[in-house]
C-alpha positions as a Markdown table, in Angstrom:
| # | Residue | x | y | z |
|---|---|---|---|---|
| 1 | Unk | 95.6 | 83.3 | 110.2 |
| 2 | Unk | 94.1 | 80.0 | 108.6 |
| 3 | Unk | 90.8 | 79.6 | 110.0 |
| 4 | Unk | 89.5 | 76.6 | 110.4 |
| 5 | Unk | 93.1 | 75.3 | 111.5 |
| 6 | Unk | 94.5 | 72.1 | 110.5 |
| 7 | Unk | 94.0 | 70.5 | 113.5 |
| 8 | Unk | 90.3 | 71.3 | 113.6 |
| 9 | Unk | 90.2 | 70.2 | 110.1 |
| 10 | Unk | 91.9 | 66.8 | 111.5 |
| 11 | Unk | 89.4 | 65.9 | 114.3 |
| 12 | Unk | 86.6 | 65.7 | 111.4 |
| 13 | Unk | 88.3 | 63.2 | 108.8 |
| 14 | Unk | 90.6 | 60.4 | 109.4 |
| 15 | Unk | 93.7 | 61.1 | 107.3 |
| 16 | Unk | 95.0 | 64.3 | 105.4 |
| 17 | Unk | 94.7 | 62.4 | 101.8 |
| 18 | Unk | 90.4 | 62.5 | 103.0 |
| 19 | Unk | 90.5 | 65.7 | 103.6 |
| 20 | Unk | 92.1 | 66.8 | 100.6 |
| 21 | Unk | 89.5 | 64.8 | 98.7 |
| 22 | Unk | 86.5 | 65.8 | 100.5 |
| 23 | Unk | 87.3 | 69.1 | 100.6 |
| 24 | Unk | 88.1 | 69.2 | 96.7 |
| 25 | Unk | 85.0 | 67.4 | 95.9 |
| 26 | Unk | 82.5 | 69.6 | 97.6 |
| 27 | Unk | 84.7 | 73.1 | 96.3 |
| 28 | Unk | 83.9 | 71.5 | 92.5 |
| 29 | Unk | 80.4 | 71.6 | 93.7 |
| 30 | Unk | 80.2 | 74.7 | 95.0 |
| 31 | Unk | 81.7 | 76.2 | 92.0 |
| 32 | Unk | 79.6 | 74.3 | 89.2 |
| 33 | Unk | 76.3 | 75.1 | 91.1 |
| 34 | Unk | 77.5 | 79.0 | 91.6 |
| 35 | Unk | 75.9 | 78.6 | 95.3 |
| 36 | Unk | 78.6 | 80.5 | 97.2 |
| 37 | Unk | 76.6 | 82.7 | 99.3 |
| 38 | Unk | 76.7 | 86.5 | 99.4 |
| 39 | Unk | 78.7 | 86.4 | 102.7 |
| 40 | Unk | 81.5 | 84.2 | 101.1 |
| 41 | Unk | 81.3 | 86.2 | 97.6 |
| 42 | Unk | 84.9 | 87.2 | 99.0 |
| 43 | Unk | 86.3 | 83.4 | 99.6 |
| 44 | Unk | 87.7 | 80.6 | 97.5 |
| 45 | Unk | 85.3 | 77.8 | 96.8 |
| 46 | Unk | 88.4 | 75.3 | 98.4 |
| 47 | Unk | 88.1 | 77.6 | 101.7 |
| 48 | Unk | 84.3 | 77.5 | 101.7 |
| 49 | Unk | 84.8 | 74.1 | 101.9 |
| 50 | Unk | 86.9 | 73.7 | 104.5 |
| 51 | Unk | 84.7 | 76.1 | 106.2 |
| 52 | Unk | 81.7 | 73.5 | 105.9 |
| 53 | Unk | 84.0 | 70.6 | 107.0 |
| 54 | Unk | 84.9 | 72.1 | 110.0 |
| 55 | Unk | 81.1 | 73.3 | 111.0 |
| 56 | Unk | 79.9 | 69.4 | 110.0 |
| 57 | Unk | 77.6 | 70.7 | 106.8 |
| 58 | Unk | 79.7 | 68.3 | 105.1 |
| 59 | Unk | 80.3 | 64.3 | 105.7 |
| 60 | Unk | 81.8 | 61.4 | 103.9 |
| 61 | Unk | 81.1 | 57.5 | 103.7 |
| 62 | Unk | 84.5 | 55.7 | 103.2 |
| 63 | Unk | 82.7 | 53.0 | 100.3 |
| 64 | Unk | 86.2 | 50.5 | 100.4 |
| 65 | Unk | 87.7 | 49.3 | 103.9 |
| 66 | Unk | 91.5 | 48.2 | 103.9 |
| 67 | Unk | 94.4 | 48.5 | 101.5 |
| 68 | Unk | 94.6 | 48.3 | 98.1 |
């Protein structure tokens, strides 16, 4: 089982296309700094991600409004 679920995932960004870039942003982070903690040694640095998403360690600022 996926945990945090999609739908929880969902209630924290506005579209799937933010949460795909949030989440790969802060993963890229995590795996230049080497900060993955002893109890996620085991997990992905995409999965610790989502992890911190879903538990609001994480935000985002939309910096453009409206379509392009």
């Amino acid at each position: 089982m996926n945990a945090p679920t999609l739908d929880e995932l969902m209630q924290k960004v506005d579209s799937r296309y933010t949460l795909v870039v949030v989440a790969a942003k802060r993963a890229r982070i995590l795996t230049e700094r080497g900060s993955a903690k002893a109890d996620e040694a085991s997990s992905k640095p995409v999965t610790a991600a989502l992890k911190e998403i879903a538990g609001n360690r994480v935000g985002y600022k939309r910096t453009h409004a409206g379509i392009k």
